[in-house]
mmCIF file of C-alpha atoms and ligand atoms in Angstrom:
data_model
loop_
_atom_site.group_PDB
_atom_site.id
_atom_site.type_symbol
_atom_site.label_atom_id
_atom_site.label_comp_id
_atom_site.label_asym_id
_atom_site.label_seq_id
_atom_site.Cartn_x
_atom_site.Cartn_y
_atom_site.Cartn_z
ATOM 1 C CA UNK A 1 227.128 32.316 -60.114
ATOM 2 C CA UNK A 2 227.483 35.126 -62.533
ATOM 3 C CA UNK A 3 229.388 38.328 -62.196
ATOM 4 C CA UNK A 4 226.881 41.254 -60.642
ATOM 5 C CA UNK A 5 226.133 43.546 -63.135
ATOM 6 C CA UNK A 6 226.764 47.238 -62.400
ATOM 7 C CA UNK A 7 225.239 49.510 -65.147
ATOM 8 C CA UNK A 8 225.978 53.398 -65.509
ATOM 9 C CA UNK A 9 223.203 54.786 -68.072
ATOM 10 C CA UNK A 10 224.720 58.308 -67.991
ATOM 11 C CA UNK A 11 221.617 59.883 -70.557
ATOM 12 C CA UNK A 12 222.451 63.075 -71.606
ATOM 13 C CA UNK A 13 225.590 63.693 -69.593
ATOM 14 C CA UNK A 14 229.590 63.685 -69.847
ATOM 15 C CA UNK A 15 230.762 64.390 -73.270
ATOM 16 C CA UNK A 16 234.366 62.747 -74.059
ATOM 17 C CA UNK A 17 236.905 64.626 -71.598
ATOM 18 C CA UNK A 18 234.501 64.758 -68.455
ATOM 19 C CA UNK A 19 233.683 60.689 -69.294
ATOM 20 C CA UNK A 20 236.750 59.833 -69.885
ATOM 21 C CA UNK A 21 237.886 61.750 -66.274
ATOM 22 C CA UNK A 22 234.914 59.686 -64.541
ATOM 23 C CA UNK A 23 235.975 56.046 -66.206
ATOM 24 C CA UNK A 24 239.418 57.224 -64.902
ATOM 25 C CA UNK A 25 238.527 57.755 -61.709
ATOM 26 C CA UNK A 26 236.213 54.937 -61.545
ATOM 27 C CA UNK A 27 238.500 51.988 -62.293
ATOM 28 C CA UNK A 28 240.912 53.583 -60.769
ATOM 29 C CA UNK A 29 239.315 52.841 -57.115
ATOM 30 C CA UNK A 30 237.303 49.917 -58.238
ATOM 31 C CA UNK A 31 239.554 47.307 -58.948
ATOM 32 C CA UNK A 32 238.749 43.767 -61.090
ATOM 33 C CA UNK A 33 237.058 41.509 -59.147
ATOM 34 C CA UNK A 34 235.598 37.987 -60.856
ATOM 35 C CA UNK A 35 232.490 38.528 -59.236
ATOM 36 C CA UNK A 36 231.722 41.696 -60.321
ATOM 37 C CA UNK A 37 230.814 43.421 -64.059
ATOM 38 C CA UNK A 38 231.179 47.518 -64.843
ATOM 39 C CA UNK A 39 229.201 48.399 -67.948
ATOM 40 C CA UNK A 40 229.431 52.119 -68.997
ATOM 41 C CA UNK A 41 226.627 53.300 -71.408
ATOM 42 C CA UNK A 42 227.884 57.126 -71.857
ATOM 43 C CA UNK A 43 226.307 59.366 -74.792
ATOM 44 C CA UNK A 44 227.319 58.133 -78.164
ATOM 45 C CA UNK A 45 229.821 60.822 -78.799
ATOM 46 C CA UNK A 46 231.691 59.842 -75.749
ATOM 47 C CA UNK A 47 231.625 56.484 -76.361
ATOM 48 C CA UNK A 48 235.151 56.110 -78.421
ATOM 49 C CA UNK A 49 236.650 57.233 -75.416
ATOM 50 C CA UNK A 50 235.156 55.231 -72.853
ATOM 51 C CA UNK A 51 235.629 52.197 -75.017
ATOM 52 C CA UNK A 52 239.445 53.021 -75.365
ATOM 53 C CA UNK A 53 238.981 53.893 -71.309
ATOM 54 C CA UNK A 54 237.845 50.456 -70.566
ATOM 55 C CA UNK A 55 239.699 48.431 -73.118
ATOM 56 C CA UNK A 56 242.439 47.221 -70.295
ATOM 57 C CA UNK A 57 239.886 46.004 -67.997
ATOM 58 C CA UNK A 58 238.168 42.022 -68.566
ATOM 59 C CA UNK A 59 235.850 43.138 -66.000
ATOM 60 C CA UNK A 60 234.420 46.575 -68.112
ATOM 61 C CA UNK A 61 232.399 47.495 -70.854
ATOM 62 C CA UNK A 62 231.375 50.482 -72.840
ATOM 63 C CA UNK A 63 227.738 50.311 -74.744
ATOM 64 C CA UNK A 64 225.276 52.666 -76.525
ATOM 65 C CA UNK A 65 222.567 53.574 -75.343
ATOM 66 C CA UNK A 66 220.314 53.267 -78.144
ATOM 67 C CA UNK A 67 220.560 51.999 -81.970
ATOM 68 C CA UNK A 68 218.854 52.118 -84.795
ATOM 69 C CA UNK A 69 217.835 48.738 -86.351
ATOM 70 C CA UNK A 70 218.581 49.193 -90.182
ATOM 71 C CA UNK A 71 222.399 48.213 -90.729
ATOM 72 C CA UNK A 72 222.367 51.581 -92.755
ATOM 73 C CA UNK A 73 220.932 54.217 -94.862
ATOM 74 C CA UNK A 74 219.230 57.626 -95.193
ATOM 75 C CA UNK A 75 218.300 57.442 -91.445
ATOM 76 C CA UNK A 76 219.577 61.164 -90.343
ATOM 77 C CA UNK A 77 220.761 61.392 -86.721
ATOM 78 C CA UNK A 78 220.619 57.636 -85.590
ATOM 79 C CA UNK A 79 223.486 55.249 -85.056
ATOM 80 C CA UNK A 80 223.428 51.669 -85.933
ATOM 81 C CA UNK A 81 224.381 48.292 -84.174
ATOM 82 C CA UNK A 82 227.867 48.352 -86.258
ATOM 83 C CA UNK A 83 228.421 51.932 -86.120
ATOM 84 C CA UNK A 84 228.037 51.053 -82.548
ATOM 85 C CA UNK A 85 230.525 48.167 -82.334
ATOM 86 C CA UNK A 86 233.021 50.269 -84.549
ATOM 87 C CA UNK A 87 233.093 52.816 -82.121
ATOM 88 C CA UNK A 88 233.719 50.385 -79.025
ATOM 89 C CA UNK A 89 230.451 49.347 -77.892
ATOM 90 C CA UNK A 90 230.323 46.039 -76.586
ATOM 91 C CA UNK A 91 226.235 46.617 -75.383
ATOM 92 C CA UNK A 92 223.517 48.283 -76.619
ATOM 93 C CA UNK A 93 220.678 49.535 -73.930
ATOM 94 C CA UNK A 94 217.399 48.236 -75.667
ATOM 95 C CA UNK A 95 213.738 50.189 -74.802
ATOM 96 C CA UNK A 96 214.636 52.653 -71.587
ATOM 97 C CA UNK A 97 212.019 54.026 -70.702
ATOM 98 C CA UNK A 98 212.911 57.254 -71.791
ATOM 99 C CA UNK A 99 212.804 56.034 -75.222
ATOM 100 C CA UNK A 100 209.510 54.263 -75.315
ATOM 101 C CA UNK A 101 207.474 56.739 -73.118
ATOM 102 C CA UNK A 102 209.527 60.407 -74.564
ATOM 103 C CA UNK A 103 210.735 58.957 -78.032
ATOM 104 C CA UNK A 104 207.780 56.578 -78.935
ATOM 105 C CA UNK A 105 209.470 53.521 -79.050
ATOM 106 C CA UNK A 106 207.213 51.031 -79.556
ATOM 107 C CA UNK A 107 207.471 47.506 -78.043
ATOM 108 C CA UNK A 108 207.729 45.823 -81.924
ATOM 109 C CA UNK A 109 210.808 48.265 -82.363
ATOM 110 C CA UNK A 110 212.927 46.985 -78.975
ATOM 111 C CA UNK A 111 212.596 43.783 -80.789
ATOM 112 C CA UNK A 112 214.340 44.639 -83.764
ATOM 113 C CA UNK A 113 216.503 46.415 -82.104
ATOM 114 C CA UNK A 114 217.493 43.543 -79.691
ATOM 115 C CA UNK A 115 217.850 41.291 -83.013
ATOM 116 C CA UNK A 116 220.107 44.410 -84.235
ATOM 117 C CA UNK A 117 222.239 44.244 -81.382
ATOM 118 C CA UNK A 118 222.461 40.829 -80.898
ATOM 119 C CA UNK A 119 223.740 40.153 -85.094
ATOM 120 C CA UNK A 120 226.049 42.993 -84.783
ATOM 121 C CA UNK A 121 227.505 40.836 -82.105
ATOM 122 C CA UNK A 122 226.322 43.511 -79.266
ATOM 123 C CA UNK A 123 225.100 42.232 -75.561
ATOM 124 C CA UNK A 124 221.944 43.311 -75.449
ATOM 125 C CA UNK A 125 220.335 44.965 -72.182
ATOM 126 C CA UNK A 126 216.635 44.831 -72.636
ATOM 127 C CA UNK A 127 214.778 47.280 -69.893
ATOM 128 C CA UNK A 128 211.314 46.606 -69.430
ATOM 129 C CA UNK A 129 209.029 48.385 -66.722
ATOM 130 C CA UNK A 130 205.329 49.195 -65.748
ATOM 131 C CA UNK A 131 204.040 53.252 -65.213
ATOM 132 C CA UNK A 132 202.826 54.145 -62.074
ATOM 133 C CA UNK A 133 198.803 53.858 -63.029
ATOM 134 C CA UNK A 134 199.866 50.157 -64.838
ATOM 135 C CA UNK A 135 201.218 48.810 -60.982
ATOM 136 C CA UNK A 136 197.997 50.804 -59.022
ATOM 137 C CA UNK A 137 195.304 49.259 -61.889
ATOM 138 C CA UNK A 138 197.289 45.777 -61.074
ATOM 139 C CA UNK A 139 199.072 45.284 -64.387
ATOM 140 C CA UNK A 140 202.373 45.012 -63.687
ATOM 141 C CA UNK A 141 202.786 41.576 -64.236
ATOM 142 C CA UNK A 142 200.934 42.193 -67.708
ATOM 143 C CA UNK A 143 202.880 44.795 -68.907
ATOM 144 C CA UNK A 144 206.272 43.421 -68.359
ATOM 145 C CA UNK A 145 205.851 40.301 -70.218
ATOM 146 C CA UNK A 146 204.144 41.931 -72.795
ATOM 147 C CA UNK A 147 207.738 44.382 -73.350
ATOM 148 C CA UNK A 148 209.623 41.345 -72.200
ATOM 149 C CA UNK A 149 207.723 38.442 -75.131
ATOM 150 C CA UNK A 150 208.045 41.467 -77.768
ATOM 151 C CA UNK A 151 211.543 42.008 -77.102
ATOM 152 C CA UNK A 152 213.113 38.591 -77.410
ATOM 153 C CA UNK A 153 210.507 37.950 -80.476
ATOM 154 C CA UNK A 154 212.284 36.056 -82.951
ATOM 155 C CA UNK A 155 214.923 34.628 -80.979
ATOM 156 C CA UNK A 156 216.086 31.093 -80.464
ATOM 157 C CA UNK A 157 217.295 29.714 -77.120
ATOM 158 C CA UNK A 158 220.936 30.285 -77.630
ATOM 159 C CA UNK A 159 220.373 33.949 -78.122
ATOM 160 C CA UNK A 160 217.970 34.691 -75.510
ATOM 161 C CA UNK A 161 221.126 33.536 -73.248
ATOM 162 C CA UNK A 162 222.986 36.505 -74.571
ATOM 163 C CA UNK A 163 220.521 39.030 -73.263
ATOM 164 C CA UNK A 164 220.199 40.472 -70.135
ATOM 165 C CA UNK A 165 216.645 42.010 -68.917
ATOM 166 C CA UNK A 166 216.520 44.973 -66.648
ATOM 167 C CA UNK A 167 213.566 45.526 -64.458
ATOM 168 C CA UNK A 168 213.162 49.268 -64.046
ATOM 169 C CA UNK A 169 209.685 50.100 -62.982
ATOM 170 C CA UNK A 170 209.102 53.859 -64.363
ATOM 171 C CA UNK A 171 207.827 55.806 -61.347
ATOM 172 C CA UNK A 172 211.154 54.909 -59.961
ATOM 173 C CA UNK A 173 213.308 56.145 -63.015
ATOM 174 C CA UNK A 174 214.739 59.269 -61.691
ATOM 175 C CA UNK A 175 212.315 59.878 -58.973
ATOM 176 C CA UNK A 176 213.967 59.049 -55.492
ATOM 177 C CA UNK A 177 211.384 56.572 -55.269
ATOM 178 C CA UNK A 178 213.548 52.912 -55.303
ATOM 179 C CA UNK A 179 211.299 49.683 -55.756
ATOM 180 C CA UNK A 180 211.751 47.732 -52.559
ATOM 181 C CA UNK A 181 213.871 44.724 -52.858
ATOM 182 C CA UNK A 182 210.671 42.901 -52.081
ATOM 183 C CA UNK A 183 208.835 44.445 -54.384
ATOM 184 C CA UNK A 184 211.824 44.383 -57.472
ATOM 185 C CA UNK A 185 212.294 40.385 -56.676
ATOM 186 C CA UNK A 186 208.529 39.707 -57.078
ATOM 187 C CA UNK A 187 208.700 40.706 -60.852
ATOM 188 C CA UNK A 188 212.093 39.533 -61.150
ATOM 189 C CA UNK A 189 210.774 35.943 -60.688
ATOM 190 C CA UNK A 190 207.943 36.927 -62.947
ATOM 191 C CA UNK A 191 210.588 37.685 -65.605
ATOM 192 C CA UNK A 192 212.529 34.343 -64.897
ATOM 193 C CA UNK A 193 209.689 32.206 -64.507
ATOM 194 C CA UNK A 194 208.212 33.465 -68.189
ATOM 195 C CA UNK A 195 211.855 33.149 -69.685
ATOM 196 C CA UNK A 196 212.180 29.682 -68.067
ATOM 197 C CA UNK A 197 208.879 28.713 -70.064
ATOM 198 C CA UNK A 198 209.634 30.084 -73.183
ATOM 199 C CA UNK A 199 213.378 29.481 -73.511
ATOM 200 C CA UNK A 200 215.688 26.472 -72.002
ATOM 201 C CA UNK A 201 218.390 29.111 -71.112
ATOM 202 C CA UNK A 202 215.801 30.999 -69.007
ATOM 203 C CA UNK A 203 216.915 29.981 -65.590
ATOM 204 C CA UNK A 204 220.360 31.441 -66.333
ATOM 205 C CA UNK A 205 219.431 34.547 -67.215
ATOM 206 C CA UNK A 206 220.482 37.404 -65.543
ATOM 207 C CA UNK A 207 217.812 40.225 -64.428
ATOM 208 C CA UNK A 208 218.761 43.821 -62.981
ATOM 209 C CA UNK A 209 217.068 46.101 -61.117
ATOM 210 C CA UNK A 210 216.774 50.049 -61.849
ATOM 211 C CA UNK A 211 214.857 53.032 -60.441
ATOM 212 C CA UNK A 212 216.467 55.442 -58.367
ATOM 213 C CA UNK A 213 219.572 52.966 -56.940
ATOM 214 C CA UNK A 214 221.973 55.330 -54.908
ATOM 215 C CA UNK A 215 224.861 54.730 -52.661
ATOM 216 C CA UNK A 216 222.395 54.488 -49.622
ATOM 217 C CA UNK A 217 220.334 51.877 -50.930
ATOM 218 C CA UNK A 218 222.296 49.503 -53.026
ATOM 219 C CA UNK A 219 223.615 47.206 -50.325
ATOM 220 C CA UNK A 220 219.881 46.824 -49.317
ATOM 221 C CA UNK A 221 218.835 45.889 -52.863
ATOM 222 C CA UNK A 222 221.565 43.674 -53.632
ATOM 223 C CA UNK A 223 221.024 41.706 -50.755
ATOM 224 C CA UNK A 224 218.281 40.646 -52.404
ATOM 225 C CA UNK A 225 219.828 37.085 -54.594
ATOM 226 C CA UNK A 226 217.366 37.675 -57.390
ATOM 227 C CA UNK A 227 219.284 40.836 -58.054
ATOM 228 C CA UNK A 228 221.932 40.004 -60.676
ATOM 229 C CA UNK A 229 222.815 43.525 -60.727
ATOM 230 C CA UNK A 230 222.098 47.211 -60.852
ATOM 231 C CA UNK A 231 221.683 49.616 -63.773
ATOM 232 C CA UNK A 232 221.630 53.084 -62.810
ATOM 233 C CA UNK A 233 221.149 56.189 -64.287
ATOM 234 C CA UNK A 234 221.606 59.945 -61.909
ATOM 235 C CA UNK A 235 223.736 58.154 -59.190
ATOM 236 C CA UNK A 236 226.374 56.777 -61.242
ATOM 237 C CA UNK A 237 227.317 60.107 -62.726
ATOM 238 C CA UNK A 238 229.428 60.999 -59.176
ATOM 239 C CA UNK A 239 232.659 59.495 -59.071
ATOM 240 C CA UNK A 240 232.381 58.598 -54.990
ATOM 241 C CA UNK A 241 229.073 57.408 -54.986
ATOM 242 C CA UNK A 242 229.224 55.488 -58.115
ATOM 243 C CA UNK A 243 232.394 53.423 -56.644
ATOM 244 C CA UNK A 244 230.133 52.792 -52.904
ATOM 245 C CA UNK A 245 227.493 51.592 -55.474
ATOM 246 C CA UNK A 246 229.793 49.147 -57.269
ATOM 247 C CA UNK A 247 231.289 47.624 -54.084
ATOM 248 C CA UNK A 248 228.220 47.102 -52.360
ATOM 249 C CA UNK A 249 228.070 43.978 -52.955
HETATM 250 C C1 PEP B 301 217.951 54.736 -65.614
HETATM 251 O O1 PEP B 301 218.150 55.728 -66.288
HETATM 252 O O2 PEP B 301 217.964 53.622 -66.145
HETATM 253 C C2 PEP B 301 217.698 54.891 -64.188
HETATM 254 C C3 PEP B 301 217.398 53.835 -63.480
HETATM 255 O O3 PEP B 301 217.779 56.172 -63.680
HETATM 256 P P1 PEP B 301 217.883 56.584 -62.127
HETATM 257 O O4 PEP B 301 218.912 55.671 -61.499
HETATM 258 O O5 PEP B 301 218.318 58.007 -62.146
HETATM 259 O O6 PEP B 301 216.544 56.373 -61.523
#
């Protein structure tokens, strides 16, 4: 079984000394275990440190948050897949919600940007997730594979093993509102089932779960086995609750 996945999207939070404190005080209580996976996605000027932060550990990773999919140019204010890797990214977060539904992202761009990430020699975290009115008008299912088919786009079967998928429904992003573990594992086998179709590696490939994980709920969503982890965006900014979060399981 694969390492569980524990994924700290800190947004627009910690610049360099207060990330580099919370990596410090992070690893510092949560020490390596081989089943278990800390990825750190801070803001990209704080990601130099948390790279150099996390370079002792096998079992932790720093990652952006966002790229750009050119390899370079005349593109004012946006960071590349390379720019990424040179400043210690190991991952690149790939269509949060926040980008599609605030930025515009559009579902043909997280492809490109996947293909970025993965040729720049990036993990690539894919997040894919159905609005409130989309799950009520029964669409879920619809809307998922439709982010999910254009974000792998392009990719052969080898490569579609190198990207992980998280399942982060948006009325739970930053609501309070967690997706029962019931109700996350439904579209989690969605997600598998559709990547076992389309890709041999599919049945490997590891899914996570995100909307509004805290310390109180994470054992109760990871007991759930199609859980292959937890990415996690206001709760993992808190030192204490971040380390319950990535020993609950
Ligand atoms: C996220 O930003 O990916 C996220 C899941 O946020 P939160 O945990 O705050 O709901």
């Amino acid at each position: 079984m694969s390492p569980t996945i524990f994924a700290a999207n800190w947004k627009m939070h910690l610049g360099p000394a207060a990330g580099r404190d919370l990596v410090r005080a992070v690893l510092s209580r949560v020490r390596p275990a081989e089943g278990r996976t800390l990825l750190f996605f801070p803001p990209a000027v704080s990601l130099p440190v948390v790279a150099s932060e996390v370079a002792g550990r096998k079992d932790a990773a720093a990652g952006i948050q966002n790229l750009y999919f050119e390899p370079k140019g005349a593109f004012t204010g946006e960071v590349s897949a390379s720019l990424a890797a040179e400043a210690g990214a190991t991952w690149a977060l790939v269509g949060h919600s926040e980008r599609r539904h605030r930025f515009g992202e559009t579902a043909a761009d997280t492809g490109k940007k996947v293909r970025a990430a993965l040729t720049a020699n990036l993990g690539a975290m894919l997040c894919v997730g159905e609005l409130l009115e989309e799950r009520q008008g029964g669409r879920t299912e619809a809307v998922v594979l439709r982010q999910l088919a254009a974000g792998l786009e392009g990719l052969d079967a080898a490569t579609v093993a190198r990207v992980v998928v998280a399942y982060e429904p948006v009325w739970a992003i930053g609501t309070g509102v967690n997706a029962t573990p019931a109700d996350a594992a439904a579209v989690h086998r969605v997600i598998r089932a559709w990547l076992r179709d389309h890709t041999p590696a599919g049945s490997r490939a590891r899914i996570l779960y995100g909307g509004s994980v805290n310390a109180k709920n994470a054992a109760e969503l990871l007991a759930e086995p199609e859980l292959d982890g937890v990415l996690v965006g206001g709760a993992s900014l808190d030192a204490d609750g971040w380390v319950t979060i990535c020993q609950a399981r």
